[in-house]
Amino acid sequence: MNSPSVSEVPGAGTSAALEEVEKRVLWLSTAIIDHANRVRPNSSGLKVGGHQASSASMVSLMTALWFRHLQPEDRVSVKPHAGPVLHAINYLLGELDATYLTRLREFGGLQSYPSRAKDPDPVDYSTGSVGIGATAPIWGAISRRYVGSLDGGSGLGRQYSLLGDAELDEGAVWEAVLDHSVAELGEVVWIVDLNRQSLDRVVPNIAAGKLQGMFAAAGWQVITLKYGRLLQDLFDRPGGAQLRARLDEMTNPEYQRLLRCGAEELRRRLPGEGPDRDRIAELVAQLDDAVLVDAVANLGGHDLSALDQAFTAIDDTRPTVLFAYTIKGYGLATKGHPQNHSALLSEAEVRDLATRVGADLDQPWLPFEDGSPAQALCAATAQRLRRPGTVPQAPPALPSDFGRTPSGVATTQAALGRALLDLTRSAPEAARRVVTVSPDVSSSTNLGGWVNKVGVWSAGERRDWFADDRETILHWRENPTGQHIELGIAEVNLVSLLGELGATWSRWGQPLLPIGVLYDPFVERALEPWSYGIYAGGQSILVGTPSGVTLAPEGGAHQSIKTPSIGLEQPGCLSYEPAFAIDTEWTLLASMAKLGRPDGSSAYLRLSTRPVDQALAAVPADSAARERRRRQVVAGGYVLRRAETPVVALAAMGAVVPEALAAAARLEQVGIAADVICVTSPDLLYRAVRARQGHEAAEAWILEQVFPADRAVPLVTVLDGHPHTLAFLATINRVPTTALGVNGFGQSGSLDDVYRYHHLDADSIVRAALDLVG
């Protein structure tokens, strides 16, 4: 694929096998997409899709990386649209059976984008959502270092990210680059496929210099690989300096247009209209047609020798970004076209490509001949990159109950910090696996005691200059053995790191118990990367606190409404919203017990800063009854107040449970007996409903204990969140219902004022119950 050079390149003969592999990778990645769209039967008529042009721009980069520089301990995040290139390389290395090459985007086949969880061949990082896969190796590097601080068993290795230049438009990229800890991660290497095209167009402005400056300002090594050997040779000739200046100053669209020109038109367009036109024209006139056409497209990202030099120049003492100029669709008939993003080659164009690279359209998956230099290179590379098997370590044993019954007035938020400290005493081995993460809110979310106990993790030791200040309550001891990671104010970074910390059990066989804490209203900021981390196999606990309109004085901007239903709807995740400290402890321990295992799950806990009298929990004193209560709490809910003959039931969740209890007492005074059900997880109750209907494999026993058919009565549901979250409970026994909750933006004020405004107060609950039974 490399363009012919004007002069003989020393050692070019030794690169012949690598160039042969490069051609085959281009062919295979293109043919995989071609087969899925043009050859495989498609009964639905829906577009299958794929990205031949986006894959082609990455072929040289990935060939040079895999077959020359990658080491077994390295990990690579491949840009989503280059997934076929990864599969082609894995096939050549013997890591993917040929039968899968015909199954791109087919059910059970190769995924649309690289997936650790779903693809049959090795994938280091799941990618797909733009920007998320790009930043994952940063958080993977921190996770690897953290695991290494436990036992040193995670090894070394670079964390590569292969991303498109259009991905640098994503805010998530810059939130990650600018985090204070990233400048210390010398193993992080980003390779930017700078093809100057986005999905719809050629990027109009020249942004490379600005981007390079932004990375340099953040402490990164910046390497720019713009031109290949052919152009570099031309630049050394008379008129070459002027040609280089002309290309450097040319807008992206004008350059891209040149890629679509033949030699005659290039001789007219390339010199331009500037004062150096004649000197450039003289140089161009000396070139034959084929060399001229190749020269215009001779960018560094397609030059194996230049790539080799760039990879060798990487400085492992700080993060590195390599800007590799490429052409979208390089080597294909669609090269450089502004609408080539999803364009597919015709059969004639594919057959022409096969002829040019020495492949066979009728037998597209033929391997290299045994004994050929290319086959030997593939075999040697496969041997070099073979990783030792990982034996997953079993997660640490966790208690299910600390045996303590909280008293007095407490909040569920404070119960989180207390439970973590209790864990250090009751189960120190498990506590050592806990790592907490916060976006600059550890003290305001009651993690201060935990942070003081375990210290703050950092890549190196930092002196605490306030250690001798007697008025300092939160001690910020930073060292490589700390267990709390403090990030900047960027929730996307938080959940992205959680996802990677939660994947260490499968990457290095070392399970962690990651817990991320952030203000609940900001869960929605981080929703997509959080979900993607779960999809990629990360298992962690996300704690949203404080939550809801219960955070009354903070006003509408800091009051979450939709987050309870987010927890209910998120795949791969359990959600809880406990009302009492003991419920927080039990649900936290149950959630931690599901981390770091093949059959595990993430969890989301929604906590509150509302002080609640813990006597209202009425925790049974009898050990058997206490265990029954604990099991119900973990399964989704329990009956907190049971009337002898109920007329109405009040199902409440979280901070508003005291209002439900007060309403039940007032209803009793007017002769209306009411059950009060404390819902701890609408998520698990909904799964139980679906299990009873035969729609999913889940346990349904909790429904019989909390909502028995013989006690079916009209139902009022109430929560500090959107009312539809609990509305489904009425379907369990098909009873009349009223759903109370928050369906408008919050207001500032006292708790009484805000609850009254949203109809969460005891008066509103009583009125709703009377309307149902009247």
mmCIF file of C-alpha atoms in Angstrom, residues 350-574:
data_model
loop_
_atom_site.group_PDB
_atom_site.id
_atom_site.type_symbol
_atom_site.label_atom_id
_atom_site.label_comp_id
_atom_site.label_asym_id
_atom_site.label_seq_id
_atom_site.Cartn_x
_atom_site.Cartn_y
_atom_site.Cartn_z
ATOM 1 C CA VAL A 350 -14.029 -4.620 -4.919
ATOM 2 C CA ARG A 351 -12.768 -6.852 -7.737
ATOM 3 C CA ASP A 352 -10.331 -4.140 -8.799
ATOM 4 C CA LEU A 353 -9.087 -3.858 -5.209
ATOM 5 C CA ALA A 354 -8.559 -7.627 -5.083
ATOM 6 C CA THR A 355 -6.422 -7.442 -8.207
ATOM 7 C CA ARG A 356 -4.325 -4.564 -6.860
ATOM 8 C CA VAL A 357 -3.561 -6.213 -3.498
ATOM 9 C CA GLY A 358 -3.180 -9.785 -4.757
ATOM 10 C CA ALA A 359 -6.382 -11.189 -3.264
ATOM 11 C CA ASP A 360 -9.176 -13.265 -4.762
ATOM 12 C CA LEU A 361 -12.745 -11.961 -4.660
ATOM 13 C CA ASP A 362 -14.127 -15.457 -5.172
ATOM 14 C CA GLN A 363 -12.028 -16.859 -2.295
ATOM 15 C CA PRO A 364 -11.709 -13.762 -0.110
ATOM 16 C CA TRP A 365 -10.520 -15.428 3.091
ATOM 17 C CA LEU A 366 -7.546 -17.365 1.743
ATOM 18 C CA PRO A 367 -4.643 -17.321 4.233
ATOM 19 C CA PHE A 368 -1.069 -16.568 3.283
ATOM 20 C CA GLU A 369 0.819 -19.468 1.781
ATOM 21 C CA ASP A 370 2.696 -21.597 4.295
ATOM 22 C CA GLY A 371 6.334 -20.655 4.388
ATOM 23 C CA SER A 372 5.804 -17.241 2.804
ATOM 24 C CA PRO A 373 7.443 -14.221 4.485
ATOM 25 C CA ALA A 374 4.017 -12.732 5.259
ATOM 26 C CA GLN A 375 2.827 -15.961 6.880
ATOM 27 C CA ALA A 376 6.034 -16.130 8.918
ATOM 28 C CA LEU A 377 5.534 -12.535 10.087
ATOM 29 C CA CYS A 378 1.967 -13.324 11.193
ATOM 30 C CA ALA A 379 3.120 -16.427 13.058
ATOM 31 C CA ALA A 380 5.960 -14.568 14.769
ATOM 32 C CA THR A 381 3.632 -11.721 15.745
ATOM 33 C CA ALA A 382 1.055 -14.121 17.145
ATOM 34 C CA GLN A 383 3.753 -15.778 19.230
ATOM 35 C CA ARG A 384 5.061 -12.419 20.480
ATOM 36 C CA LEU A 385 1.604 -11.146 21.452
ATOM 37 C CA ARG A 386 0.421 -14.319 23.153
ATOM 38 C CA ARG A 387 -0.743 -13.382 26.643
ATOM 39 C CA PRO A 388 -0.563 -15.721 29.602
ATOM 40 C CA GLY A 389 -3.927 -16.926 30.768
ATOM 41 C CA THR A 390 -5.629 -15.020 33.550
ATOM 42 C CA VAL A 391 -6.930 -17.000 36.498
ATOM 43 C CA PRO A 392 -9.623 -14.865 38.121
ATOM 44 C CA GLN A 393 -9.289 -14.563 41.874
ATOM 45 C CA ALA A 394 -12.485 -15.131 43.820
ATOM 46 C CA PRO A 395 -13.989 -11.950 45.262
ATOM 47 C CA PRO A 396 -13.409 -11.497 48.991
ATOM 48 C CA ALA A 397 -15.965 -12.830 51.465
ATOM 49 C CA LEU A 398 -18.388 -10.169 52.644
ATOM 50 C CA PRO A 399 -20.699 -10.112 55.650
ATOM 51 C CA SER A 400 -24.382 -9.657 54.934
ATOM 52 C CA ASP A 401 -25.104 -7.912 58.243
ATOM 53 C CA PHE A 402 -22.835 -6.136 60.707
ATOM 54 C CA GLY A 403 -25.294 -7.031 63.487
ATOM 55 C CA ARG A 404 -25.690 -3.434 64.619
ATOM 56 C CA THR A 405 -29.044 -1.650 64.847
ATOM 57 C CA PRO A 406 -28.717 2.091 64.195
ATOM 58 C CA SER A 407 -30.496 4.377 66.650
ATOM 59 C CA GLY A 408 -31.198 8.060 67.018
ATOM 60 C CA VAL A 409 -31.512 10.319 63.991
ATOM 61 C CA ALA A 410 -29.398 9.559 60.923
ATOM 62 C CA THR A 411 -29.296 9.909 57.151
ATOM 63 C CA THR A 412 -28.820 7.235 54.539
ATOM 64 C CA GLN A 413 -25.903 9.254 53.135
ATOM 65 C CA ALA A 414 -24.073 9.150 56.460
ATOM 66 C CA ALA A 415 -24.870 5.433 56.723
ATOM 67 C CA LEU A 416 -22.747 4.828 53.619
ATOM 68 C CA GLY A 417 -19.590 6.186 55.247
ATOM 69 C CA ARG A 418 -20.349 4.365 58.477
ATOM 70 C CA ALA A 419 -20.807 1.056 56.652
ATOM 71 C CA LEU A 420 -17.439 1.401 54.910
ATOM 72 C CA LEU A 421 -15.710 1.999 58.248
ATOM 73 C CA ASP A 422 -17.558 -0.972 59.762
ATOM 74 C CA LEU A 423 -16.269 -3.096 56.890
ATOM 75 C CA THR A 424 -12.647 -2.313 57.770
ATOM 76 C CA ARG A 425 -13.279 -3.866 61.194
ATOM 77 C CA SER A 426 -15.572 -6.735 60.255
ATOM 78 C CA ALA A 427 -13.985 -7.845 56.964
ATOM 79 C CA PRO A 428 -10.548 -6.237 56.492
ATOM 80 C CA GLU A 429 -9.684 -8.358 53.436
ATOM 81 C CA ALA A 430 -12.831 -7.220 51.675
ATOM 82 C CA ALA A 431 -12.284 -3.635 52.827
ATOM 83 C CA ARG A 432 -8.833 -3.682 51.234
ATOM 84 C CA ARG A 433 -10.515 -4.317 47.870
ATOM 85 C CA VAL A 434 -12.809 -1.309 48.197
ATOM 86 C CA VAL A 435 -11.834 1.741 46.167
ATOM 87 C CA THR A 436 -13.968 4.856 46.321
ATOM 88 C CA VAL A 437 -14.048 7.533 43.635
ATOM 89 C CA SER A 438 -15.404 11.057 43.879
ATOM 90 C CA PRO A 439 -15.507 14.122 41.600
ATOM 91 C CA ASP A 440 -14.407 16.536 44.333
ATOM 92 C CA VAL A 441 -17.364 15.753 46.653
ATOM 93 C CA SER A 442 -15.940 13.181 49.070
ATOM 94 C CA SER A 443 -16.347 15.376 52.157
ATOM 95 C CA SER A 444 -19.834 16.597 51.221
ATOM 96 C CA THR A 445 -21.031 13.021 50.682
ATOM 97 C CA ASN A 446 -19.874 11.786 54.113
ATOM 98 C CA LEU A 447 -16.774 9.903 52.988
ATOM 99 C CA GLY A 448 -14.477 11.954 55.228
ATOM 100 C CA GLY A 449 -14.038 9.255 57.877
ATOM 101 C CA TRP A 450 -13.308 6.626 55.230
ATOM 102 C CA VAL A 451 -10.781 8.881 53.487
ATOM 103 C CA ASN A 452 -9.042 9.587 56.785
ATOM 104 C CA LYS A 453 -8.879 5.857 57.453
ATOM 105 C CA VAL A 454 -7.585 4.561 54.106
ATOM 106 C CA GLY A 455 -5.873 7.537 52.485
ATOM 107 C CA VAL A 456 -5.990 8.913 48.955
ATOM 108 C CA TRP A 457 -4.504 7.013 46.013
ATOM 109 C CA SER A 458 -1.979 8.724 43.771
ATOM 110 C CA ALA A 459 0.646 7.467 41.356
ATOM 111 C CA GLY A 460 3.381 8.789 43.671
ATOM 112 C CA GLU A 461 3.708 9.961 47.271
ATOM 113 C CA ARG A 462 2.687 13.565 47.934
ATOM 114 C CA ARG A 463 3.392 15.496 51.076
ATOM 115 C CA ASP A 464 0.387 16.571 53.141
ATOM 116 C CA TRP A 465 1.261 20.126 54.094
ATOM 117 C CA PHE A 466 -1.749 20.380 56.404
ATOM 118 C CA ALA A 467 -0.906 17.286 58.469
ATOM 119 C CA ASP A 468 0.155 19.470 61.411
ATOM 120 C CA ASP A 469 -2.810 21.857 61.170
ATOM 121 C CA ARG A 470 -5.042 21.086 64.156
ATOM 122 C CA GLU A 471 -8.105 22.594 62.487
ATOM 123 C CA THR A 472 -7.864 20.240 59.513
ATOM 124 C CA ILE A 473 -10.514 17.539 59.885
ATOM 125 C CA LEU A 474 -10.134 15.783 56.532
ATOM 126 C CA HIS A 475 -6.584 14.406 56.247
ATOM 127 C CA TRP A 476 -5.436 14.265 52.637
ATOM 128 C CA ARG A 477 -2.691 11.627 52.675
ATOM 129 C CA GLU A 478 -1.819 10.795 49.042
ATOM 130 C CA ASN A 479 0.225 7.726 48.201
ATOM 131 C CA PRO A 480 0.115 4.623 45.972
ATOM 132 C CA THR A 481 -1.588 2.552 48.697
ATOM 133 C CA GLY A 482 -4.540 4.878 49.293
ATOM 134 C CA GLN A 483 -8.044 3.609 48.570
ATOM 135 C CA HIS A 484 -9.849 6.772 47.565
ATOM 136 C CA ILE A 485 -9.369 8.357 44.138
ATOM 137 C CA GLU A 486 -10.295 12.015 43.868
ATOM 138 C CA LEU A 487 -11.016 13.342 40.394
ATOM 139 C CA GLY A 488 -11.808 16.813 39.197
ATOM 140 C CA ILE A 489 -15.372 18.030 38.783
ATOM 141 C CA ALA A 490 -16.267 15.835 35.831
ATOM 142 C CA GLU A 491 -18.889 13.156 36.322
ATOM 143 C CA VAL A 492 -18.066 11.491 33.005
ATOM 144 C CA ASN A 493 -14.546 10.845 34.277
ATOM 145 C CA LEU A 494 -15.959 9.362 37.466
ATOM 146 C CA VAL A 495 -18.160 6.754 35.817
ATOM 147 C CA SER A 496 -15.546 5.989 33.154
ATOM 148 C CA LEU A 497 -12.988 5.212 35.845
ATOM 149 C CA LEU A 498 -15.589 3.179 37.745
ATOM 150 C CA GLY A 499 -16.159 1.057 34.656
ATOM 151 C CA GLU A 500 -12.461 0.251 34.324
ATOM 152 C CA LEU A 501 -11.946 -0.357 38.050
ATOM 153 C CA GLY A 502 -14.924 -2.687 37.825
ATOM 154 C CA ALA A 503 -13.312 -4.650 34.982
ATOM 155 C CA THR A 504 -10.032 -5.566 36.710
ATOM 156 C CA TRP A 505 -11.425 -8.960 37.708
ATOM 157 C CA SER A 506 -11.607 -9.960 34.039
ATOM 158 C CA ARG A 507 -8.511 -8.106 32.782
ATOM 159 C CA TRP A 508 -6.010 -9.113 35.445
ATOM 160 C CA GLY A 509 -7.916 -11.579 37.594
ATOM 161 C CA GLN A 510 -8.011 -9.131 40.500
ATOM 162 C CA PRO A 511 -11.504 -8.166 41.697
ATOM 163 C CA LEU A 512 -12.061 -4.723 43.171
ATOM 164 C CA LEU A 513 -15.108 -3.310 44.920
ATOM 165 C CA PRO A 514 -15.384 0.144 43.288
ATOM 166 C CA ILE A 515 -17.835 2.671 44.711
ATOM 167 C CA GLY A 516 -18.369 6.041 43.047
ATOM 168 C CA VAL A 517 -20.102 8.890 44.835
ATOM 169 C CA LEU A 518 -21.617 11.937 43.152
ATOM 170 C CA TYR A 519 -24.536 14.287 43.590
ATOM 171 C CA ASP A 520 -27.620 12.462 42.381
ATOM 172 C CA PRO A 521 -28.849 15.264 40.080
ATOM 173 C CA PHE A 522 -25.665 14.823 38.059
ATOM 174 C CA VAL A 523 -26.103 11.122 37.377
ATOM 175 C CA GLU A 524 -27.783 12.133 34.143
ATOM 176 C CA ARG A 525 -24.643 13.956 33.007
ATOM 177 C CA ALA A 526 -22.756 10.687 33.180
ATOM 178 C CA LEU A 527 -25.503 8.338 32.061
ATOM 179 C CA GLU A 528 -24.110 7.229 28.699
ATOM 180 C CA PRO A 529 -20.525 6.394 29.790
ATOM 181 C CA TRP A 530 -21.883 4.747 32.946
ATOM 182 C CA SER A 531 -24.151 2.532 30.874
ATOM 183 C CA TYR A 532 -21.349 1.823 28.423
ATOM 184 C CA GLY A 533 -19.016 0.791 31.238
ATOM 185 C CA ILE A 534 -21.595 -1.734 32.401
ATOM 186 C CA TYR A 535 -22.039 -2.988 28.831
ATOM 187 C CA ALA A 536 -18.263 -3.475 28.602
ATOM 188 C CA GLY A 537 -18.211 -5.707 31.684
ATOM 189 C CA GLY A 538 -17.366 -3.204 34.396
ATOM 190 C CA GLN A 539 -19.033 -3.944 37.734
ATOM 191 C CA SER A 540 -19.261 -1.137 40.261
ATOM 192 C CA ILE A 541 -21.547 0.715 42.629
ATOM 193 C CA LEU A 542 -22.702 4.233 41.812
ATOM 194 C CA VAL A 543 -24.071 6.231 44.730
ATOM 195 C CA GLY A 544 -26.198 9.271 43.972
ATOM 196 C CA THR A 545 -26.434 11.513 47.014
ATOM 197 C CA PRO A 546 -28.047 13.780 48.068
ATOM 198 C CA SER A 547 -31.119 13.243 45.957
ATOM 199 C CA GLY A 548 -34.539 14.529 45.065
ATOM 200 C CA VAL A 549 -36.506 17.580 46.107
ATOM 201 C CA THR A 550 -35.656 16.557 49.671
ATOM 202 C CA LEU A 551 -32.565 18.686 49.033
ATOM 203 C CA ALA A 552 -35.053 21.514 49.474
ATOM 204 C CA PRO A 553 -32.972 24.668 50.020
ATOM 205 C CA GLU A 554 -30.748 23.907 46.999
ATOM 206 C CA GLY A 555 -33.572 24.613 44.545
ATOM 207 C CA GLY A 556 -34.668 23.114 41.258
ATOM 208 C CA ALA A 557 -31.282 22.858 39.588
ATOM 209 C CA HIS A 558 -30.026 20.505 42.307
ATOM 210 C CA GLN A 559 -33.107 18.330 42.696
ATOM 211 C CA SER A 560 -33.223 15.022 40.809
ATOM 212 C CA ILE A 561 -36.496 13.736 39.408
ATOM 213 C CA LYS A 562 -35.850 11.003 36.826
ATOM 214 C CA THR A 563 -33.035 9.092 38.503
ATOM 215 C CA PRO A 564 -35.235 6.466 40.238
ATOM 216 C CA SER A 565 -36.579 5.328 36.884
ATOM 217 C CA ILE A 566 -33.056 5.380 35.430
ATOM 218 C CA GLY A 567 -32.076 2.823 38.053
ATOM 219 C CA LEU A 568 -35.099 0.726 37.230
ATOM 220 C CA GLU A 569 -34.377 0.725 33.497
ATOM 221 C CA GLN A 570 -30.583 0.337 33.366
ATOM 222 C CA PRO A 571 -29.510 -3.147 32.147
ATOM 223 C CA GLY A 572 -26.812 -4.949 34.105
ATOM 224 C CA CYS A 573 -27.499 -2.937 37.235
ATOM 225 C CA LEU A 574 -29.501 -3.281 40.445
#
